[in-house]
mmCIF file of C-alpha atoms in Angstrom:
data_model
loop_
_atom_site.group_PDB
_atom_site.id
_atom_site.type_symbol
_atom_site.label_atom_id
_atom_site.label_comp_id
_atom_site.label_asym_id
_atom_site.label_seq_id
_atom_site.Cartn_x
_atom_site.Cartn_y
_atom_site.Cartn_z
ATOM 1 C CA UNK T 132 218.273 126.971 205.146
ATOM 2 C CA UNK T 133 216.492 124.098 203.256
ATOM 3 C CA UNK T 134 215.025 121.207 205.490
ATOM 4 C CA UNK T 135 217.803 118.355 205.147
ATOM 5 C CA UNK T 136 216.285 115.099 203.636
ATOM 6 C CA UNK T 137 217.025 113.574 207.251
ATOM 7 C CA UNK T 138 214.999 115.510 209.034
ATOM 8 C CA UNK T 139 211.937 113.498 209.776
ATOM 9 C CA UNK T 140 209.817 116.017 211.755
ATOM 10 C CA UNK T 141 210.476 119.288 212.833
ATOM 11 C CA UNK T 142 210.890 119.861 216.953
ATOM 12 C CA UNK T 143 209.232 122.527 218.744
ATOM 13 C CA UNK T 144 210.867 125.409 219.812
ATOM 14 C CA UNK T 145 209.942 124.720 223.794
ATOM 15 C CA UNK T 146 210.584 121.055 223.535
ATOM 16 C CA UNK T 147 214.245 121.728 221.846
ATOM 17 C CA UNK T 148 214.974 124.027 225.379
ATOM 18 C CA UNK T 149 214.012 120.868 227.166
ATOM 19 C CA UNK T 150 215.921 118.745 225.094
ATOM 20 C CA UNK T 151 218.656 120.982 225.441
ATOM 21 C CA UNK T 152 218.277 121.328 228.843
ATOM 22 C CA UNK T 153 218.600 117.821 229.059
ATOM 23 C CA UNK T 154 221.772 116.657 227.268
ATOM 24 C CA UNK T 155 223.072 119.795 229.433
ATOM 25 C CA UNK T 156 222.029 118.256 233.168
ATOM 26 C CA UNK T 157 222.934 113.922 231.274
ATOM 27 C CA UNK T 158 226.391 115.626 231.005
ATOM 28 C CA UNK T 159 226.810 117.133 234.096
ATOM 29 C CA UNK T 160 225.405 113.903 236.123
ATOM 30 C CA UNK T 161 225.107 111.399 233.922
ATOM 31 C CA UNK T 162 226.628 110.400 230.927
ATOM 32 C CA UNK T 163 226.963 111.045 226.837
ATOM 33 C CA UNK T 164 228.486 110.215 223.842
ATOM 34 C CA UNK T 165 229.456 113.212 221.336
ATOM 35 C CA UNK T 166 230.389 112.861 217.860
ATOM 36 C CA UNK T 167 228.614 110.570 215.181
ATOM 37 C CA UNK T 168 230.812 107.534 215.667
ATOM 38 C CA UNK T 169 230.559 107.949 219.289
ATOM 39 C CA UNK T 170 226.823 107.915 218.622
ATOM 40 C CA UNK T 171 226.455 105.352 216.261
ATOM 41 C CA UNK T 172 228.524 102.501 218.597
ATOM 42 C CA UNK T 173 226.474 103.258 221.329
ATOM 43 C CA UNK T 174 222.836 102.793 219.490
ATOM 44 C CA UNK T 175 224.582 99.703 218.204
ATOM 45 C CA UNK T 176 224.882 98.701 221.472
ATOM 46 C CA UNK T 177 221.954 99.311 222.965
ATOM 47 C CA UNK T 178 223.096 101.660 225.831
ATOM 48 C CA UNK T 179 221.461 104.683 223.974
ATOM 49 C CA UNK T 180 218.380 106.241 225.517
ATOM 50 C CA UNK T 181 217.862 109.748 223.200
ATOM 51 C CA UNK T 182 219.647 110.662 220.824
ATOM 52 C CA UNK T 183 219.994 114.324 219.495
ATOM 53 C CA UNK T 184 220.533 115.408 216.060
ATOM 54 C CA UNK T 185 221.623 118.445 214.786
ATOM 55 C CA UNK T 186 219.829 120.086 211.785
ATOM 56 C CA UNK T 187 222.028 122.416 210.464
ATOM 57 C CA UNK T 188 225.064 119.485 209.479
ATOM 58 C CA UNK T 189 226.873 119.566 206.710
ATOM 59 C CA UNK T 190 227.389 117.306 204.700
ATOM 60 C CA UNK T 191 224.280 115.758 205.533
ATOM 61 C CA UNK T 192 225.399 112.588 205.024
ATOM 62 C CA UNK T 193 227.622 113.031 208.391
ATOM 63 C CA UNK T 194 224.217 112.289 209.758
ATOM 64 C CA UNK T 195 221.443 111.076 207.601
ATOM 65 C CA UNK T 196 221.176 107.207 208.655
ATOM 66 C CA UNK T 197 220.781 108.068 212.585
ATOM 67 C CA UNK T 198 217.359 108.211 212.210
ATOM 68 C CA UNK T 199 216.669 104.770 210.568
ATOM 69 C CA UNK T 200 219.549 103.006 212.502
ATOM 70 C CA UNK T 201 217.548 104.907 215.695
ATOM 71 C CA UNK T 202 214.467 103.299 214.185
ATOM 72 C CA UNK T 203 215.444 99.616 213.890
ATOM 73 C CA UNK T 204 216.935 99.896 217.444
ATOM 74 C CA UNK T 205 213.495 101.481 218.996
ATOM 75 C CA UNK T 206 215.920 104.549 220.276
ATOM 76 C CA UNK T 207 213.970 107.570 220.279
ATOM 77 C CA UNK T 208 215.775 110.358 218.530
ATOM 78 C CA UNK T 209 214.894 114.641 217.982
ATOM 79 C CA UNK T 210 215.908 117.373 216.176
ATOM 80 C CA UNK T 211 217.901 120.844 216.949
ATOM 81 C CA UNK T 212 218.081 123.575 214.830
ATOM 82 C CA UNK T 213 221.764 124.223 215.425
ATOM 83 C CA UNK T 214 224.841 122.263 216.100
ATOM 84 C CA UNK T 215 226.259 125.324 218.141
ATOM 85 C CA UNK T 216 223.865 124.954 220.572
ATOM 86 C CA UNK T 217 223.934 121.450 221.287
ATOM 87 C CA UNK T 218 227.822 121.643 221.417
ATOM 88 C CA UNK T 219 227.904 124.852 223.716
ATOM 89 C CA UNK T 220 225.542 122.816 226.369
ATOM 90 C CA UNK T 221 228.721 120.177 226.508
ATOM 91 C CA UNK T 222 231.945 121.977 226.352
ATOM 92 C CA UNK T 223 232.343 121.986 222.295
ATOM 93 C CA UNK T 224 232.165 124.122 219.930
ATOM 94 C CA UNK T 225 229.418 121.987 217.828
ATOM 95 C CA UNK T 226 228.125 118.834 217.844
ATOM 96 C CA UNK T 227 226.102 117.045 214.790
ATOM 97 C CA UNK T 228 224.955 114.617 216.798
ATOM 98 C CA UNK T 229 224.987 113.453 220.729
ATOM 99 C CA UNK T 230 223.429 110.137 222.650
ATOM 100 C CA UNK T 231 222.050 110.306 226.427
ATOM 101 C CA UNK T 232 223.467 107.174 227.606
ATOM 102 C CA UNK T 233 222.218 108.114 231.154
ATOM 103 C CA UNK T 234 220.475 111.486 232.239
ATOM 104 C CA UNK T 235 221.146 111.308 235.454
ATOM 105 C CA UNK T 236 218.949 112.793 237.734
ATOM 106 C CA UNK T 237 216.895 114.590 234.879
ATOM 107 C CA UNK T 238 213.643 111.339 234.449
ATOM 108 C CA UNK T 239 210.943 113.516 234.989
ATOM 109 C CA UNK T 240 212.255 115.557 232.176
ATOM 110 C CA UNK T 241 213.585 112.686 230.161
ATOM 111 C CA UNK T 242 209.789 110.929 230.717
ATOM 112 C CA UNK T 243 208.134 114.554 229.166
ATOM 113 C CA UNK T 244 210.412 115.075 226.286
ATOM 114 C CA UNK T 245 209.663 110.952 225.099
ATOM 115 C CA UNK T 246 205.996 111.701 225.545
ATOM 116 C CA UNK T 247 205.818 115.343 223.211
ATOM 117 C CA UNK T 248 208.001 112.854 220.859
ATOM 118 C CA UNK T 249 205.417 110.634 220.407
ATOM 119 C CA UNK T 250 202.451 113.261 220.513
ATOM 120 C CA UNK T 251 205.153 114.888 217.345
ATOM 121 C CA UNK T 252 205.245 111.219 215.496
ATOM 122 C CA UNK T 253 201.375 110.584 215.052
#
C-alpha cells in the first residue's frame, strides 16, 4: 500500500502495541471517542489527550486534516497500520480514527508513548 499523503511519520512497530494497548485499557477504564466526527468535536474541544489514526483509510480524505487540526490544538496524535486493529481493541469492526479522552489508569503508559512521539518528531 502507498504511504497516504497524511501520514506524517511512520510509528514503530513496538510503540503501535503500546498505543494499541492503550486505547484498549482508555476504553475499558476510561473513556474514548470513535469515529472521525466523534474525533474531530472532541479536539475541538479540548478534551482530547491522543489521538489515533488509522493508516490504511480510504478515502483518505475521511482523515487527512486530523493531523493539522491535532497540530493547531497541541494534541499529540500517531499512526496505525490498520483500521482493523484499532477497531477490534474497542468492540468494532474498524475504526479510521479514535481520541483518548481519558486513559484511565494506563499514565505510565500514556507518559511513554508521548515521550517515543516526540523522540519520532525531531
Amino acid at each position: 500500500m502507498e504511504n497516504q499523503s497524511y501520514v506524517k511519520f511512520q510509528t514503530p512497530d513496538s510503540m503501535e502495541k503500546d498505543v494499541l494497548d492503550l486505547v484498549e485499557n482508555s476504553f475499558r477504564n476510561g473513556k474514548i471517542k470513535k469515529g472521525t466526527n466523534e474525533v474531530i468535536k472532541s479536539i475541538e474541544r479540548g478534551e482530547s489527550k491522543i489521538v489515533v489514526i488509522s493508516e490504511d483509510v480510504s478515502p483518505p480524505e475521511v482523515v487527512f486534516y486530523l493531523p493539522t487540526l491535532c497540530d493547531e490544538r497541541k494534541i499529540p496524535f500517531v499512526y496505525v497500520k490498520k483500521k482493523v486493529d484499532l477497531g477490534s481493541r474497542v468492540g468494532i469492526s474498524s475504526s479510521a480514527s479514535i481520541s483518548v479522552i481519558d486513559y484511565g489508569k494506563s499514565s505510565d503508559l500514556y507518559n511513554k508513548i508521548i515521550a517515543d512521539l516526540a523522540n519520532i518528531k525531531k
